[in-house]
Amino acid sequence: MDTMIVAILKSTLLPILAIVLMSCSSVPTPSPDQHTAFPTKADKGSDVVMFAMALMDGNYHFGGGNPESGFDCSGMVSYIFQQSVGLKLPHSAAQMTKQGHDVRLSRLSPGDLVFFNTTGRSFSHVGIYIGDNRFIHAPGQDGKIKISNLKSAYFQKRLEVARTFLNP
């Protein structure tokens, strides 16, 4: 009889006791280095860069703003930001410089915008910084979206300012 009572107690009381003890435990709080539910600037920057890279070798077309017609520099940037992070930017490099937040060149992050004077007119060209002193842009000279280096002699002397449109 005693073994039967012990067996019944084990089969019913032990699971109930386990449930009671588990309900008393606390939920672990995430450490600061764990990802949160909200995208960070780095997450958004990666989204922008990945979307931009998918357009590599796309056609240049002055005034263009989509893959079918081709892109000019500001049309490419505007399209990428709208599609990748849902942010509508003007289709004008000069207008873009009036928005966003200043970024020191030494603090550039992927997804930040870099602006150049390539025509003798301020802010006449824009590209998206992708890291390692490189940026992706739609230059008119060879007709394709490509990656260039900020430290190249041509772009280094024409670089004017950088802006971020991604929340820090």
PDB file of C-alpha atoms in Angstrom:
ATOM      1  CA  MET A   1       0.000   0.000   0.000  1.00  0.00           C
ATOM      2  CA  ASP A   2       2.830   2.425   0.862  1.00  0.00           C
ATOM      3  CA  THR A   3       4.473   1.932  -2.532  1.00  0.00           C
ATOM      4  CA  MET A   4       1.214   2.675  -4.290  1.00  0.00           C
ATOM      5  CA  ILE A   5       0.813   5.959  -2.385  1.00  0.00           C
ATOM      6  CA  VAL A   6       4.402   6.924  -3.156  1.00  0.00           C
ATOM      7  CA  ALA A   7       3.833   6.177  -6.874  1.00  0.00           C
ATOM      8  CA  ILE A   8       0.656   8.310  -6.938  1.00  0.00           C
ATOM      9  CA  LEU A   9       2.392  11.149  -5.131  1.00  0.00           C
ATOM     10  CA  LYS A  10       5.336  11.008  -7.579  1.00  0.00           C
ATOM     11  CA  SER A  11       3.074  10.998 -10.625  1.00  0.00           C
ATOM     12  CA  THR A  12       0.876  13.901  -9.485  1.00  0.00           C
ATOM     13  CA  LEU A  13       2.691  15.997  -6.935  1.00  0.00           C
ATOM     14  CA  LEU A  14       6.102  16.183  -8.603  1.00  0.00           C
ATOM     15  CA  PRO A  15       4.769  17.761 -11.866  1.00  0.00           C
ATOM     16  CA  ILE A  16       2.649  20.205  -9.850  1.00  0.00           C
ATOM     17  CA  LEU A  17       5.633  21.109  -7.670  1.00  0.00           C
ATOM     18  CA  ALA A  18       7.769  21.665 -10.775  1.00  0.00           C
ATOM     19  CA  ILE A  19       5.148  24.003 -12.268  1.00  0.00           C
ATOM     20  CA  VAL A  20       4.911  25.981  -9.024  1.00  0.00           C
ATOM     21  CA  LEU A  21       8.677  26.344  -8.790  1.00  0.00           C
ATOM     22  CA  MET A  22       8.999  27.425 -12.429  1.00  0.00           C
ATOM     23  CA  SER A  23       6.348  30.107 -11.990  1.00  0.00           C
ATOM     24  CA  CYS A  24       8.405  31.620  -9.184  1.00  0.00           C
ATOM     25  CA  SER A  25      11.476  32.117 -11.337  1.00  0.00           C
ATOM     26  CA  SER A  26      12.195  35.442 -12.998  1.00  0.00           C
ATOM     27  CA  VAL A  27      12.469  36.116 -16.704  1.00  0.00           C
ATOM     28  CA  PRO A  28      16.078  36.835 -17.699  1.00  0.00           C
ATOM     29  CA  THR A  29      16.685  40.386 -18.840  1.00  0.00           C
ATOM     30  CA  PRO A  30      18.597  40.765 -22.096  1.00  0.00           C
ATOM     31  CA  SER A  31      22.137  42.013 -21.818  1.00  0.00           C
ATOM     32  CA  PRO A  32      22.936  45.356 -23.488  1.00  0.00           C
ATOM     33  CA  ASP A  33      24.794  43.637 -26.344  1.00  0.00           C
ATOM     34  CA  GLN A  34      21.779  41.544 -27.393  1.00  0.00           C
ATOM     35  CA  HIS A  35      19.649  42.754 -30.314  1.00  0.00           C
ATOM     36  CA  THR A  36      16.450  44.563 -29.507  1.00  0.00           C
ATOM     37  CA  ALA A  37      13.191  44.490 -31.400  1.00  0.00           C
ATOM     38  CA  PHE A  38      14.003  47.894 -32.896  1.00  0.00           C
ATOM     39  CA  PRO A  39      16.440  48.100 -35.802  1.00  0.00           C
ATOM     40  CA  THR A  40      19.642  49.952 -35.034  1.00  0.00           C
ATOM     41  CA  LYS A  41      21.489  52.351 -37.309  1.00  0.00           C
ATOM     42  CA  ALA A  42      23.846  49.483 -38.182  1.00  0.00           C
ATOM     43  CA  ASP A  43      20.888  47.242 -39.107  1.00  0.00           C
ATOM     44  CA  LYS A  44      19.370  49.931 -41.323  1.00  0.00           C
ATOM     45  CA  GLY A  45      22.751  50.759 -42.843  1.00  0.00           C
ATOM     46  CA  SER A  46      23.269  47.101 -43.723  1.00  0.00           C
ATOM     47  CA  ASP A  47      19.829  46.983 -45.339  1.00  0.00           C
ATOM     48  CA  VAL A  48      20.644  50.059 -47.435  1.00  0.00           C
ATOM     49  CA  VAL A  49      24.034  48.676 -48.509  1.00  0.00           C
ATOM     50  CA  MET A  50      22.678  45.220 -49.361  1.00  0.00           C
ATOM     51  CA  PHE A  51      19.900  46.740 -51.458  1.00  0.00           C
ATOM     52  CA  ALA A  52      22.394  49.020 -53.206  1.00  0.00           C
ATOM     53  CA  MET A  53      24.726  46.118 -53.973  1.00  0.00           C
ATOM     54  CA  ALA A  54      21.868  44.290 -55.681  1.00  0.00           C
ATOM     55  CA  LEU A  55      21.710  47.179 -58.177  1.00  0.00           C
ATOM     56  CA  MET A  56      25.389  46.955 -59.138  1.00  0.00           C
ATOM     57  CA  ASP A  57      25.990  47.366 -62.863  1.00  0.00           C
ATOM     58  CA  GLY A  58      22.519  48.860 -63.296  1.00  0.00           C
ATOM     59  CA  ASN A  59      22.203  51.437 -66.053  1.00  0.00           C
ATOM     60  CA  TYR A  60      22.779  55.159 -65.675  1.00  0.00           C
ATOM     61  CA  HIS A  61      20.112  57.490 -67.018  1.00  0.00           C
ATOM     62  CA  PHE A  62      20.007  61.207 -66.262  1.00  0.00           C
ATOM     63  CA  GLY A  63      16.831  61.908 -64.275  1.00  0.00           C
ATOM     64  CA  GLY A  64      16.179  58.183 -63.822  1.00  0.00           C
ATOM     65  CA  GLY A  65      14.840  56.804 -60.581  1.00  0.00           C
ATOM     66  CA  ASN A  66      14.068  53.120 -61.062  1.00  0.00           C
ATOM     67  CA  PRO A  67      15.744  49.947 -62.333  1.00  0.00           C
ATOM     68  CA  GLU A  68      13.675  49.851 -65.521  1.00  0.00           C
ATOM     69  CA  SER A  69      14.642  53.321 -66.758  1.00  0.00           C
ATOM     70  CA  GLY A  70      18.048  53.468 -65.074  1.00  0.00           C
ATOM     71  CA  PHE A  71      19.309  55.796 -62.368  1.00  0.00           C
ATOM     72  CA  ASP A  72      21.141  59.031 -61.921  1.00  0.00           C
ATOM     73  CA  CYS A  73      23.004  59.421 -58.617  1.00  0.00           C
ATOM     74  CA  SER A  74      20.234  61.018 -56.565  1.00  0.00           C
ATOM     75  CA  GLY A  75      17.545  58.857 -58.162  1.00  0.00           C
ATOM     76  CA  MET A  76      19.495  55.756 -57.159  1.00  0.00           C
ATOM     77  CA  VAL A  77      19.914  56.963 -53.559  1.00  0.00           C
ATOM     78  CA  SER A  78      16.270  57.998 -53.279  1.00  0.00           C
ATOM     79  CA  TYR A  79      15.062  54.664 -54.691  1.00  0.00           C
ATOM     80  CA  ILE A  80      17.326  52.601 -52.409  1.00  0.00           C
ATOM     81  CA  PHE A  81      16.290  54.434 -49.243  1.00  0.00           C
ATOM     82  CA  GLN A  82      12.591  54.199 -50.121  1.00  0.00           C
ATOM     83  CA  GLN A  83      12.785  50.488 -50.903  1.00  0.00           C
ATOM     84  CA  SER A  84      15.165  49.356 -48.146  1.00  0.00           C
ATOM     85  CA  VAL A  85      14.189  51.443 -45.107  1.00  0.00           C
ATOM     86  CA  GLY A  86      10.981  53.182 -46.202  1.00  0.00           C
ATOM     87  CA  LEU A  87      12.471  56.680 -46.177  1.00  0.00           C
ATOM     88  CA  LYS A  88      11.523  59.094 -48.954  1.00  0.00           C
ATOM     89  CA  LEU A  89      14.376  61.376 -49.992  1.00  0.00           C
ATOM     90  CA  PRO A  90      14.317  64.124 -52.632  1.00  0.00           C
ATOM     91  CA  HIS A  91      15.533  63.336 -56.149  1.00  0.00           C
ATOM     92  CA  SER A  92      18.241  66.001 -55.850  1.00  0.00           C
ATOM     93  CA  ALA A  93      21.664  65.692 -54.210  1.00  0.00           C
ATOM     94  CA  ALA A  94      21.619  69.375 -53.230  1.00  0.00           C
ATOM     95  CA  GLN A  95      18.188  68.994 -51.599  1.00  0.00           C
ATOM     96  CA  MET A  96      19.356  65.888 -49.717  1.00  0.00           C
ATOM     97  CA  THR A  97      22.148  67.903 -48.074  1.00  0.00           C
ATOM     98  CA  LYS A  98      19.501  70.136 -46.472  1.00  0.00           C
ATOM     99  CA  GLN A  99      18.122  67.114 -44.610  1.00  0.00           C
ATOM    100  CA  GLY A 100      19.650  64.460 -42.416  1.00  0.00           C
ATOM    101  CA  HIS A 101      22.405  64.940 -39.875  1.00  0.00           C
ATOM    102  CA  ASP A 102      26.033  65.939 -40.407  1.00  0.00           C
ATOM    103  CA  VAL A 103      28.554  63.126 -40.126  1.00  0.00           C
ATOM    104  CA  ARG A 104      32.272  63.660 -39.754  1.00  0.00           C
ATOM    105  CA  LEU A 105      34.141  61.801 -42.481  1.00  0.00           C
ATOM    106  CA  SER A 106      36.119  59.960 -39.817  1.00  0.00           C
ATOM    107  CA  ARG A 107      32.816  58.615 -38.409  1.00  0.00           C
ATOM    108  CA  LEU A 108      31.165  57.367 -41.599  1.00  0.00           C
ATOM    109  CA  SER A 109      29.026  54.246 -41.263  1.00  0.00           C
ATOM    110  CA  PRO A 110      27.561  52.031 -43.978  1.00  0.00           C
ATOM    111  CA  GLY A 111      24.390  53.645 -45.288  1.00  0.00           C
ATOM    112  CA  ASP A 112      25.556  57.245 -44.769  1.00  0.00           C
ATOM    113  CA  LEU A 113      25.517  59.525 -47.806  1.00  0.00           C
ATOM    114  CA  VAL A 114      28.600  61.214 -49.247  1.00  0.00           C
ATOM    115  CA  PHE A 115      28.288  64.353 -51.390  1.00  0.00           C
ATOM    116  CA  PHE A 116      30.683  65.699 -53.996  1.00  0.00           C
ATOM    117  CA  ASN A 117      31.271  68.656 -56.274  1.00  0.00           C
ATOM    118  CA  THR A 118      31.900  66.934 -59.609  1.00  0.00           C
ATOM    119  CA  THR A 119      30.632  69.632 -61.982  1.00  0.00           C
ATOM    120  CA  GLY A 120      31.893  72.873 -60.440  1.00  0.00           C
ATOM    121  CA  ARG A 121      28.608  73.079 -58.523  1.00  0.00           C
ATOM    122  CA  SER A 122      28.330  72.139 -54.825  1.00  0.00           C
ATOM    123  CA  PHE A 123      26.587  68.881 -54.011  1.00  0.00           C
ATOM    124  CA  SER A 124      26.302  67.836 -57.639  1.00  0.00           C
ATOM    125  CA  HIS A 125      26.884  64.134 -56.913  1.00  0.00           C
ATOM    126  CA  VAL A 126      25.885  61.700 -54.136  1.00  0.00           C
ATOM    127  CA  GLY A 127      26.740  58.129 -53.229  1.00  0.00           C
ATOM    128  CA  ILE A 128      26.120  55.658 -50.416  1.00  0.00           C
ATOM    129  CA  TYR A 129      29.029  54.817 -48.128  1.00  0.00           C
ATOM    130  CA  ILE A 130      29.495  51.034 -47.862  1.00  0.00           C
ATOM    131  CA  GLY A 131      32.590  50.842 -45.616  1.00  0.00           C
ATOM    132  CA  ASP A 132      36.374  50.719 -46.016  1.00  0.00           C
ATOM    133  CA  ASN A 133      36.468  54.139 -47.720  1.00  0.00           C
ATOM    134  CA  ARG A 134      34.239  52.843 -50.523  1.00  0.00           C
ATOM    135  CA  PHE A 135      30.893  54.073 -51.786  1.00  0.00           C
ATOM    136  CA  ILE A 136      28.378  52.963 -54.391  1.00  0.00           C
ATOM    137  CA  HIS A 137      27.055  55.495 -56.873  1.00  0.00           C
ATOM    138  CA  ALA A 138      25.672  56.070 -60.340  1.00  0.00           C
ATOM    139  CA  PRO A 139      28.311  58.071 -62.211  1.00  0.00           C
ATOM    140  CA  GLY A 140      27.440  59.308 -65.647  1.00  0.00           C
ATOM    141  CA  GLN A 141      30.785  58.634 -67.317  1.00  0.00           C
ATOM    142  CA  ASP A 142      30.588  54.870 -67.858  1.00  0.00           C
ATOM    143  CA  GLY A 143      26.841  54.351 -67.653  1.00  0.00           C
ATOM    144  CA  LYS A 144      26.778  51.801 -64.793  1.00  0.00           C
ATOM    145  CA  ILE A 145      26.245  51.786 -61.034  1.00  0.00           C
ATOM    146  CA  LYS A 146      29.603  51.026 -59.468  1.00  0.00           C
ATOM    147  CA  ILE A 147      31.784  51.164 -56.365  1.00  0.00           C
ATOM    148  CA  SER A 148      34.518  53.795 -56.034  1.00  0.00           C
ATOM    149  CA  ASN A 149      37.047  54.747 -53.370  1.00  0.00           C
ATOM    150  CA  LEU A 150      36.779  57.988 -51.382  1.00  0.00           C
ATOM    151  CA  LYS A 151      40.582  58.097 -51.222  1.00  0.00           C
ATOM    152  CA  SER A 152      41.023  58.097 -54.999  1.00  0.00           C
ATOM    153  CA  ALA A 153      42.622  61.298 -56.245  1.00  0.00           C
ATOM    154  CA  TYR A 154      39.455  62.257 -58.143  1.00  0.00           C
ATOM    155  CA  PHE A 155      36.916  61.823 -55.338  1.00  0.00           C
ATOM    156  CA  GLN A 156      39.135  62.846 -52.426  1.00  0.00           C
ATOM    157  CA  LYS A 157      39.508  66.396 -53.723  1.00  0.00           C
ATOM    158  CA  ARG A 158      35.792  66.648 -54.622  1.00  0.00           C
ATOM    159  CA  LEU A 159      34.269  65.239 -51.415  1.00  0.00           C
ATOM    160  CA  GLU A 160      32.314  67.985 -49.658  1.00  0.00           C
ATOM    161  CA  VAL A 161      30.151  66.605 -46.852  1.00  0.00           C
ATOM    162  CA  ALA A 162      28.497  63.506 -45.428  1.00  0.00           C
ATOM    163  CA  ARG A 163      25.002  63.090 -43.978  1.00  0.00           C
ATOM    164  CA  THR A 164      23.146  60.326 -42.229  1.00  0.00           C
ATOM    165  CA  PHE A 165      19.453  59.713 -42.569  1.00  0.00           C
ATOM    166  CA  LEU A 166      19.508  56.675 -40.291  1.00  0.00           C
ATOM    167  CA  ASN A 167      18.762  57.148 -36.606  1.00  0.00           C
ATOM    168  CA  PRO A 168      21.832  56.711 -34.420  1.00  0.00           C
TER     169      PRO A 168
END
